[in-house]
Every structure is written in structure tokens, then in C-alpha cells.
PDB file of C-alpha atoms in Angstrom:
ATOM      1  CA  ALA A  34      10.588  20.160  -7.700  1.00 61.00           C
ATOM      2  CA  ALA A  35       9.527  16.683  -7.240  1.00 73.00           C
ATOM      3  CA  GLY A  36       7.691  15.211 -10.316  1.00 92.00           C
ATOM      4  CA  VAL A  37       5.300  12.083 -10.385  1.00 95.00           C
ATOM      5  CA  ILE A  38       7.070   9.108 -10.317  1.00 96.00           C
ATOM      6  CA  GLN A  39       6.275   5.943 -12.363  1.00 97.00           C
ATOM      7  CA  SER A  40       7.471   2.404 -12.220  1.00 97.00           C
ATOM      8  CA  PRO A  41       8.571   0.713 -13.867  1.00 97.00           C
ATOM      9  CA  ARG A  42       9.551   2.743 -16.980  1.00 95.00           C
ATOM     10  CA  HIS A  43       8.866  -0.406 -19.171  1.00 97.00           C
ATOM     11  CA  LEU A  44       7.458  -3.942 -18.797  1.00 97.00           C
ATOM     12  CA  ILE A  45       7.273  -6.738 -21.039  1.00 98.00           C
ATOM     13  CA  LYS A  46       4.907  -9.462 -20.117  1.00 98.00           C
ATOM     14  CA  GLU A  47       3.261 -12.619 -21.796  1.00 97.00           C
ATOM     15  CA  LYS A  48      -0.317 -13.042 -22.550  1.00 97.00           C
ATOM     16  CA  ARG A  49      -2.450 -14.078 -19.292  1.00 97.00           C
ATOM     17  CA  GLU A  50       0.030 -12.972 -17.007  1.00 98.00           C
ATOM     18  CA  THR A  51      -0.250 -10.111 -14.327  1.00 98.00           C
ATOM     19  CA  ALA A  52       1.110  -6.656 -14.054  1.00 98.00           C
ATOM     20  CA  THR A  53       1.469  -4.132 -11.534  1.00 98.00           C
ATOM     21  CA  LEU A  54       2.132  -0.409 -12.223  1.00 98.00           C
ATOM     22  CA  LYS A  55       3.159   2.027  -9.332  1.00 98.00           C
ATOM     23  CA  CYS A  56       2.813   5.811  -9.306  1.00 97.00           C
ATOM     24  CA  TYR A  57       4.154   8.218  -6.511  1.00 97.00           C
ATOM     25  CA  PRO A  58       2.331  11.307  -7.143  1.00 95.00           C
ATOM     26  CA  ILE A  59       3.326  15.013  -6.207  1.00 94.00           C
ATOM     27  CA  PRO A  60       3.226  15.316  -2.371  1.00 91.00           C
ATOM     28  CA  ARG A  61       0.281  17.271  -0.833  1.00 86.00           C
ATOM     29  CA  HIS A  62      -1.846  16.515  -4.380  1.00 89.00           C
ATOM     30  CA  ASP A  63      -5.090  14.845  -3.538  1.00 86.00           C
ATOM     31  CA  THR A  64      -6.231  13.299  -6.653  1.00 89.00           C
ATOM     32  CA  VAL A  65      -4.518  10.661  -8.745  1.00 93.00           C
ATOM     33  CA  TYR A  66      -5.637   9.526 -12.212  1.00 93.00           C
ATOM     34  CA  TRP A  67      -4.441   6.636 -14.430  1.00 96.00           C
ATOM     35  CA  TYR A  68      -4.719   7.109 -18.340  1.00 96.00           C
ATOM     36  CA  GLN A  69      -3.865   4.477 -21.254  1.00 96.00           C
ATOM     37  CA  GLN A  70      -2.539   5.545 -24.511  1.00 95.00           C
ATOM     38  CA  GLY A  71      -2.328   3.167 -27.460  1.00 93.00           C
ATOM     39  CA  PRO A  72       0.070   3.830 -30.449  1.00 89.00           C
ATOM     40  CA  GLY A  73      -1.162   7.043 -31.845  1.00 88.00           C
ATOM     41  CA  GLN A  74      -3.868   7.735 -29.747  1.00 90.00           C
ATOM     42  CA  ASP A  75      -4.979  10.315 -27.549  1.00 91.00           C
ATOM     43  CA  PRO A  76      -4.975   9.260 -23.472  1.00 93.00           C
ATOM     44  CA  GLN A  77      -8.018   7.365 -22.352  1.00 93.00           C
ATOM     45  CA  PHE A  78      -8.802   7.766 -18.857  1.00 93.00           C
ATOM     46  CA  LEU A  79      -9.108   4.636 -16.881  1.00 95.00           C
ATOM     47  CA  ILE A  80      -9.434   5.333 -13.391  1.00 94.00           C
ATOM     48  CA  SER A  81      -9.268   8.025 -10.289  1.00 92.00           C
ATOM     49  CA  PHE A  82      -8.655   8.437  -6.656  1.00 91.00           C
ATOM     50  CA  TYR A  83      -9.456  11.500  -4.392  1.00 87.00           C
ATOM     51  CA  GLU A  84      -7.813  11.304  -0.986  1.00 87.00           C
ATOM     52  CA  LYS A  85      -7.253   7.353  -1.402  1.00 87.00           C
ATOM     53  CA  MET A  86     -10.760   6.989  -2.305  1.00 89.00           C
ATOM     54  CA  GLN A  87     -11.858   5.660  -5.815  1.00 89.00           C
ATOM     55  CA  SER A  88     -13.390   9.089  -7.238  1.00 86.00           C
ATOM     56  CA  ASP A  89     -14.041   7.866 -10.733  1.00 87.00           C
ATOM     57  CA  LYS A  90     -14.044   4.883 -13.364  1.00 88.00           C
ATOM     58  CA  GLY A  91     -13.320   5.453 -17.126  1.00 89.00           C
ATOM     59  CA  SER A  92     -12.840   2.703 -19.629  1.00 85.00           C
ATOM     60  CA  ILE A  93     -10.942   0.704 -17.460  1.00 91.00           C
ATOM     61  CA  PRO A  94     -11.375  -3.148 -18.195  1.00 93.00           C
ATOM     62  CA  ASP A  95     -12.679  -5.549 -15.208  1.00 95.00           C
ATOM     63  CA  ARG A  96      -9.253  -7.190 -15.433  1.00 96.00           C
ATOM     64  CA  PHE A  97      -7.857  -4.367 -14.303  1.00 96.00           C
ATOM     65  CA  SER A  98      -8.382  -2.649 -10.841  1.00 96.00           C
ATOM     66  CA  ALA A  99      -6.406  -0.036  -8.645  1.00 96.00           C
ATOM     67  CA  GLN A 100      -5.916   1.338  -5.262  1.00 95.00           C
ATOM     68  CA  GLN A 101      -4.370   4.241  -3.602  1.00 95.00           C
ATOM     69  CA  PHE A 102      -2.433   3.274  -0.165  1.00 94.00           C
ATOM     70  CA  SER A 103      -2.093   5.405   2.803  1.00 92.00           C
ATOM     71  CA  ASP A 104       1.167   6.987   1.579  1.00 92.00           C
ATOM     72  CA  TYR A 105      -0.966   8.245  -1.377  1.00 92.00           C
ATOM     73  CA  HIS A 106       0.840   5.980  -3.861  1.00 95.00           C
ATOM     74  CA  SER A 107      -1.050   4.113  -6.233  1.00 97.00           C
ATOM     75  CA  GLU A 108      -0.602   0.534  -8.135  1.00 98.00           C
ATOM     76  CA  LEU A 109      -2.669  -0.588 -11.263  1.00 98.00           C
ATOM     77  CA  ASN A 110      -3.132  -4.225 -11.291  1.00 98.00           C
ATOM     78  CA  MET A 111      -3.788  -5.728 -14.631  1.00 98.00           C
ATOM     79  CA  SER A 112      -4.587  -9.497 -14.694  1.00 97.00           C
ATOM     80  CA  SER A 113      -5.024 -12.066 -17.795  1.00 97.00           C
ATOM     81  CA  LEU A 114      -3.104  -9.402 -19.926  1.00 98.00           C
ATOM     82  CA  GLU A 115      -3.906  -9.299 -23.771  1.00 97.00           C
ATOM     83  CA  LEU A 116      -1.938  -8.240 -26.826  1.00 97.00           C
ATOM     84  CA  GLY A 117      -4.387  -5.205 -26.770  1.00 96.00           C
ATOM     85  CA  ASP A 118      -3.376  -3.742 -23.571  1.00 97.00           C
ATOM     86  CA  SER A 119       0.462  -3.046 -25.152  1.00 97.00           C
ATOM     87  CA  ALA A 120       0.217   0.707 -24.472  1.00 97.00           C
ATOM     88  CA  LEU A 121       1.506   3.574 -22.468  1.00 97.00           C
ATOM     89  CA  TYR A 122       0.240   3.955 -18.926  1.00 97.00           C
ATOM     90  CA  PHE A 123       0.123   7.309 -17.276  1.00 96.00           C
ATOM     91  CA  CYS A 124      -0.345   8.384 -14.041  1.00 96.00           C
ATOM     92  CA  ALA A 125      -1.163  12.041 -12.902  1.00 94.00           C
ATOM     93  CA  SER A 126      -1.861  13.992  -9.802  1.00 93.00           C
ATOM     94  CA  SER A 127      -3.377  17.311  -9.211  1.00 89.00           C
ATOM     95  CA  LEU A 128      -4.161  19.763  -6.231  1.00 83.00           C
ATOM     96  CA  SER A 129      -7.376  20.492  -7.745  1.00 68.00           C
ATOM     97  CA  GLN A 130      -9.742  20.610 -10.660  1.00 59.00           C
ATOM     98  CA  ASN A 131      -8.566  24.476 -11.590  1.00 63.00           C
ATOM     99  CA  TYR A 132      -4.788  23.246 -11.911  1.00 73.00           C
ATOM    100  CA  GLY A 133      -3.333  21.295 -14.510  1.00 81.00           C
ATOM    101  CA  TYR A 134      -2.751  17.938 -13.875  1.00 88.00           C
ATOM    102  CA  THR A 135       0.860  16.625 -13.508  1.00 91.00           C
ATOM    103  CA  PHE A 136       1.804  13.543 -15.503  1.00 93.00           C
ATOM    104  CA  GLY A 137       4.500  11.078 -14.734  1.00 95.00           C
ATOM    105  CA  SER A 138       6.837   9.709 -17.589  1.00 94.00           C
ATOM    106  CA  GLY A 139       4.574   6.427 -17.985  1.00 95.00           C
ATOM    107  CA  THR A 140       4.862   2.803 -17.980  1.00 97.00           C
ATOM    108  CA  ARG A 141       5.109   1.406 -21.200  1.00 97.00           C
ATOM    109  CA  LEU A 142       3.893  -2.400 -21.248  1.00 97.00           C
ATOM    110  CA  THR A 143       4.342  -4.767 -24.197  1.00 97.00           C
ATOM    111  CA  VAL A 144       2.361  -7.822 -23.737  1.00 97.00           C
ATOM    112  CA  VAL A 145       3.875 -10.689 -26.114  1.00 97.00           C
TER     113      VAL A 145
ATOM    114  CA  SER B 120     -18.059  11.175 -26.708  1.00 45.00           C
ATOM    115  CA  GLN B 121     -14.885  13.383 -26.528  1.00 49.00           C
ATOM    116  CA  GLN B 122     -14.416  16.361 -25.265  1.00 60.00           C
ATOM    117  CA  GLY B 123     -11.901  17.479 -27.646  1.00 63.00           C
ATOM    118  CA  GLU B 124     -11.293  17.357 -31.339  1.00 75.00           C
ATOM    119  CA  GLU B 125      -8.592  18.980 -32.858  1.00 80.00           C
ATOM    120  CA  ASP B 126      -7.337  20.385 -36.112  1.00 85.00           C
ATOM    121  CA  PRO B 127      -4.911  19.930 -38.151  1.00 91.00           C
ATOM    122  CA  GLN B 128      -4.144  16.464 -37.120  1.00 91.00           C
ATOM    123  CA  ALA B 129      -0.632  16.986 -38.465  1.00 94.00           C
ATOM    124  CA  LEU B 130       1.033  20.101 -39.133  1.00 95.00           C
ATOM    125  CA  SER B 131       4.648  21.290 -40.837  1.00 96.00           C
ATOM    126  CA  ILE B 132       6.226  24.315 -40.532  1.00 96.00           C
ATOM    127  CA  GLN B 133       9.732  25.886 -40.913  1.00 97.00           C
ATOM    128  CA  GLU B 134      11.518  27.152 -37.621  1.00 97.00           C
ATOM    129  CA  GLY B 135      10.515  30.748 -37.232  1.00 97.00           C
ATOM    130  CA  GLU B 136       7.228  30.462 -38.594  1.00 97.00           C
ATOM    131  CA  ASN B 137       4.167  30.621 -36.191  1.00 97.00           C
ATOM    132  CA  ALA B 138       2.073  27.097 -35.292  1.00 97.00           C
ATOM    133  CA  THR B 139      -1.930  27.475 -35.054  1.00 97.00           C
ATOM    134  CA  MET B 140      -3.717  24.414 -33.429  1.00 96.00           C
ATOM    135  CA  ASN B 141      -7.507  24.527 -32.781  1.00 96.00           C
ATOM    136  CA  CYS B 142      -9.736  22.285 -30.673  1.00 94.00           C
ATOM    137  CA  SER B 143     -13.388  22.127 -30.213  1.00 93.00           C
ATOM    138  CA  TYR B 144     -15.349  20.352 -27.488  1.00 90.00           C
ATOM    139  CA  LYS B 145     -18.977  19.291 -27.015  1.00 87.00           C
ATOM    140  CA  THR B 146     -20.151  20.463 -23.404  1.00 84.00           C
ATOM    141  CA  SER B 147     -19.920  23.262 -21.103  1.00 85.00           C
ATOM    142  CA  ILE B 148     -16.389  23.354 -19.430  1.00 87.00           C
ATOM    143  CA  ASN B 149     -14.787  25.065 -16.321  1.00 87.00           C
ATOM    144  CA  ASN B 150     -11.464  25.220 -17.824  1.00 91.00           C
ATOM    145  CA  LEU B 151      -9.503  24.015 -20.916  1.00 93.00           C
ATOM    146  CA  GLN B 152      -6.157  22.803 -20.712  1.00 93.00           C
ATOM    147  CA  TRP B 153      -3.302  22.079 -23.295  1.00 95.00           C
ATOM    148  CA  TYR B 154      -0.716  19.481 -22.936  1.00 95.00           C
ATOM    149  CA  ARG B 155       2.679  18.350 -25.041  1.00 97.00           C
ATOM    150  CA  GLN B 156       3.786  15.090 -25.339  1.00 95.00           C
ATOM    151  CA  ASN B 157       7.104  14.473 -27.098  1.00 93.00           C
ATOM    152  CA  SER B 158       6.947  11.016 -28.881  1.00 87.00           C
ATOM    153  CA  GLY B 159       6.482   8.205 -26.577  1.00 80.00           C
ATOM    154  CA  ARG B 160       7.083  10.446 -23.609  1.00 86.00           C
ATOM    155  CA  GLY B 161       4.559  11.906 -20.856  1.00 88.00           C
ATOM    156  CA  LEU B 162       2.482  14.742 -21.176  1.00 93.00           C
ATOM    157  CA  VAL B 163       3.640  18.133 -19.964  1.00 93.00           C
ATOM    158  CA  HIS B 164       0.912  20.531 -18.946  1.00 93.00           C
ATOM    159  CA  LEU B 165       1.653  24.016 -21.099  1.00 95.00           C
ATOM    160  CA  ILE B 166      -1.325  26.146 -20.116  1.00 95.00           C
ATOM    161  CA  LEU B 167      -5.013  26.290 -18.489  1.00 93.00           C
ATOM    162  CA  ILE B 168      -7.747  28.758 -19.555  1.00 95.00           C
ATOM    163  CA  ARG B 169     -10.679  29.174 -17.517  1.00 93.00           C
ATOM    164  CA  SER B 170     -14.369  29.725 -18.822  1.00 93.00           C
ATOM    165  CA  ASN B 171     -14.482  33.088 -18.031  1.00 95.00           C
ATOM    166  CA  GLU B 172     -10.985  33.719 -19.759  1.00 96.00           C
ATOM    167  CA  ARG B 173     -10.885  34.866 -23.333  1.00 97.00           C
ATOM    168  CA  GLU B 174      -6.802  34.782 -23.857  1.00 98.00           C
ATOM    169  CA  LYS B 175      -3.834  33.590 -22.315  1.00 97.00           C
ATOM    170  CA  HIS B 176      -0.145  33.951 -22.807  1.00 96.00           C
ATOM    171  CA  SER B 177       2.743  32.139 -21.616  1.00 95.00           C
ATOM    172  CA  GLY B 178       6.298  32.803 -23.138  1.00 96.00           C
ATOM    173  CA  ARG B 179       5.692  32.020 -26.892  1.00 97.00           C
ATOM    174  CA  LEU B 180       2.322  30.657 -26.313  1.00 97.00           C
ATOM    175  CA  ARG B 181      -1.038  32.247 -26.726  1.00 98.00           C
ATOM    176  CA  VAL B 182      -4.089  30.347 -25.957  1.00 98.00           C
ATOM    177  CA  THR B 183      -7.701  31.610 -26.785  1.00 98.00           C
ATOM    178  CA  LEU B 184     -10.977  30.479 -25.621  1.00 97.00           C
ATOM    179  CA  ASP B 185     -14.487  31.131 -27.327  1.00 96.00           C
ATOM    180  CA  THR B 186     -17.320  29.837 -25.115  1.00 95.00           C
ATOM    181  CA  SER B 187     -19.989  30.628 -27.757  1.00 95.00           C
ATOM    182  CA  LYS B 188     -18.182  28.449 -30.340  1.00 94.00           C
ATOM    183  CA  LYS B 189     -17.141  25.856 -28.153  1.00 94.00           C
ATOM    184  CA  SER B 190     -13.428  26.141 -29.492  1.00 95.00           C
ATOM    185  CA  SER B 191     -10.250  27.033 -28.322  1.00 96.00           C
ATOM    186  CA  SER B 192      -6.654  27.800 -30.276  1.00 97.00           C
ATOM    187  CA  LEU B 193      -3.076  27.562 -29.496  1.00 97.00           C
ATOM    188  CA  LEU B 194      -0.858  29.541 -31.123  1.00 98.00           C
ATOM    189  CA  ILE B 195       3.132  28.968 -30.913  1.00 98.00           C
ATOM    190  CA  THR B 196       4.881  31.846 -32.038  1.00 97.00           C
ATOM    191  CA  ALA B 197       8.411  32.028 -33.612  1.00 97.00           C
ATOM    192  CA  SER B 198       8.539  28.120 -33.563  1.00 97.00           C
ATOM    193  CA  ARG B 199      12.134  26.142 -32.729  1.00 97.00           C
ATOM    194  CA  ALA B 200      12.661  22.404 -33.848  1.00 96.00           C
ATOM    195  CA  ALA B 201      12.509  21.637 -30.302  1.00 96.00           C
ATOM    196  CA  ASP B 202       8.730  22.569 -30.271  1.00 97.00           C
ATOM    197  CA  THR B 203       8.148  19.660 -32.329  1.00 97.00           C
ATOM    198  CA  ALA B 204       5.981  17.248 -30.356  1.00 97.00           C
ATOM    199  CA  SER B 205       1.877  16.089 -30.143  1.00 96.00           C
ATOM    200  CA  TYR B 206      -0.071  18.965 -28.652  1.00 96.00           C
ATOM    201  CA  PHE B 207      -3.431  17.900 -27.169  1.00 95.00           C
ATOM    202  CA  CYS B 208      -6.342  20.031 -25.619  1.00 94.00           C
ATOM    203  CA  ALA B 209      -8.139  18.720 -22.840  1.00 93.00           C
ATOM    204  CA  THR B 210     -11.154  19.801 -20.768  1.00 90.00           C
ATOM    205  CA  PRO B 211     -12.551  18.159 -17.244  1.00 85.00           C
ATOM    206  CA  TYR B 212     -15.595  16.169 -17.734  1.00 78.00           C
ATOM    207  CA  TYR B 213     -18.447  16.391 -15.014  1.00 68.00           C
ATOM    208  CA  GLY B 214     -21.130  14.440 -16.876  1.00 63.00           C
ATOM    209  CA  GLY B 215     -22.539  11.267 -14.875  1.00 60.00           C
ATOM    210  CA  GLY B 216     -21.038  12.756 -11.480  1.00 58.00           C
ATOM    211  CA  SER B 217     -17.736  12.573 -12.682  1.00 60.00           C
ATOM    212  CA  GLN B 218     -15.093  14.537 -10.755  1.00 62.00           C
ATOM    213  CA  GLY B 219     -13.589  16.594 -13.633  1.00 70.00           C
ATOM    214  CA  ASN B 220     -11.522  13.680 -15.166  1.00 83.00           C
ATOM    215  CA  LEU B 221      -9.632  15.107 -17.828  1.00 87.00           C
ATOM    216  CA  ILE B 222     -11.064  14.003 -21.501  1.00 88.00           C
ATOM    217  CA  PHE B 223      -8.464  14.293 -24.191  1.00 91.00           C
ATOM    218  CA  GLY B 224      -8.448  15.391 -28.102  1.00 89.00           C
ATOM    219  CA  LYS B 225      -6.917  13.554 -30.770  1.00 88.00           C
ATOM    220  CA  GLY B 226      -3.947  15.995 -30.746  1.00 92.00           C
ATOM    221  CA  THR B 227      -2.118  17.726 -33.520  1.00 95.00           C
ATOM    222  CA  LYS B 228       1.365  16.516 -34.326  1.00 95.00           C
ATOM    223  CA  LEU B 229       3.630  19.360 -34.941  1.00 97.00           C
ATOM    224  CA  SER B 230       6.799  18.811 -36.930  1.00 97.00           C
ATOM    225  CA  VAL B 231       9.066  22.114 -36.885  1.00 97.00           C
ATOM    226  CA  LYS B 232      11.984  21.891 -39.633  1.00 96.00           C
ATOM    227  CA  PRO B 233      15.113  23.427 -38.922  1.00 92.00           C
TER     228      PRO B 233
END
């Protein structure tokens, strides 16, 4: 069965650069979520989309933005990167609130 | 504030033993979910227990939920070395107009020695 696809798997950027992470949810899942997980930390919710509209915002810096496109894929745009942005970034999708989320394998972002 | 807090933070057992991890949360919930994460990899959904359920089984996994104590436990029976991973509980958060985004606990790092 198709899973949540994230790209790239690894990304190295320099401080102050920009990065774009992509996520392709499971077909027919109506909600997409983005999470950030620092080393040894639990995942922190960034932002979510329901049927291509932004539904919730968590601890997402103003330097970050995200959108969901007509084909349901989502992109997380990160600008003016800082060393502290180095983390694993996960995308997840779900069909409804009463089902578990399916997570992608994540993008490991390293800012140097 | 976090929805889930877990204990122990780390657990080391021998293969064949049972592993029990506990999770506490702070607000009313619709459901509680457990996830597994191998080092540096994605989170894998293990089991979801609804607020009106008290116990749920899936293979070697047994989850209990006590809404009066706002706590849940995950039991892995007859553990294997391949069960070595971090285990997180997570609850959907509906405060402040949220649509139920998952809030994760700190996780329990399980190490199963062969």
C-alpha cells in the first residue's frame, strides 16, 4: 500500500538559506500535518491542512510557511535558516480524527 | 502544555521479558494513540484506543486506558530485540479551536537485549 512520501530524505543547508520540503499524503486522506523533531525530542506540531485549507497552526516560526496544492501534496518552506532548525521534519496524513496518522520517513535537515 | 507524559524515560530488558510503558495526559481526550519510532526513522502507528474503551489488543501489544486517572499503558509481551525503539503516546488536542492535532509525550526508549 502507498505510504506518505517525503522528499528529500536528507538536506544540508547553510545559515540564512532557504529550504523546501515536500510531502505526498496517502490518496484520499483529507488532512496533512507537519511535525518537527529535534534530537532526542518528541515531535512538535507545526501546521496542518484539511482539504487544502490551513486548519491549525502550532509552534511554527514566522520564517516557515506551508501550503497544500490541488493535487493534495504539501510543501513546507523554510527561510533564513538557523542552526536550531536542524531537525527531522515529518509529514503525516490521516483520514479522520478517529484513525491513526500515517507518517512519512521524514526529511533530515542539517543547517551548517 | 503537553498532552502526554511518559514513564519510564528509558527501559532496558532481556529478550522474552515483558515491557510496560505508561503515559499520562492532562485534558479530556477523544482517543489515545501509541507510536513506535526506530532511531532517526519515521513514526509508525501501533494502536489507537478510544475514550470509551478500556483495553485493546494487537498481536503482542496490549493497551489499557483509564480515563479517570488520565493514563494509559502499553504492554509488549515476549519482547524481541527488534522491539528496540522509542515508543510515544499521543493524544489529539482540541483546545483553542484545534482540529485534533496530535500532541506527543516525551517517549520511552526501549532497549531489548538478545
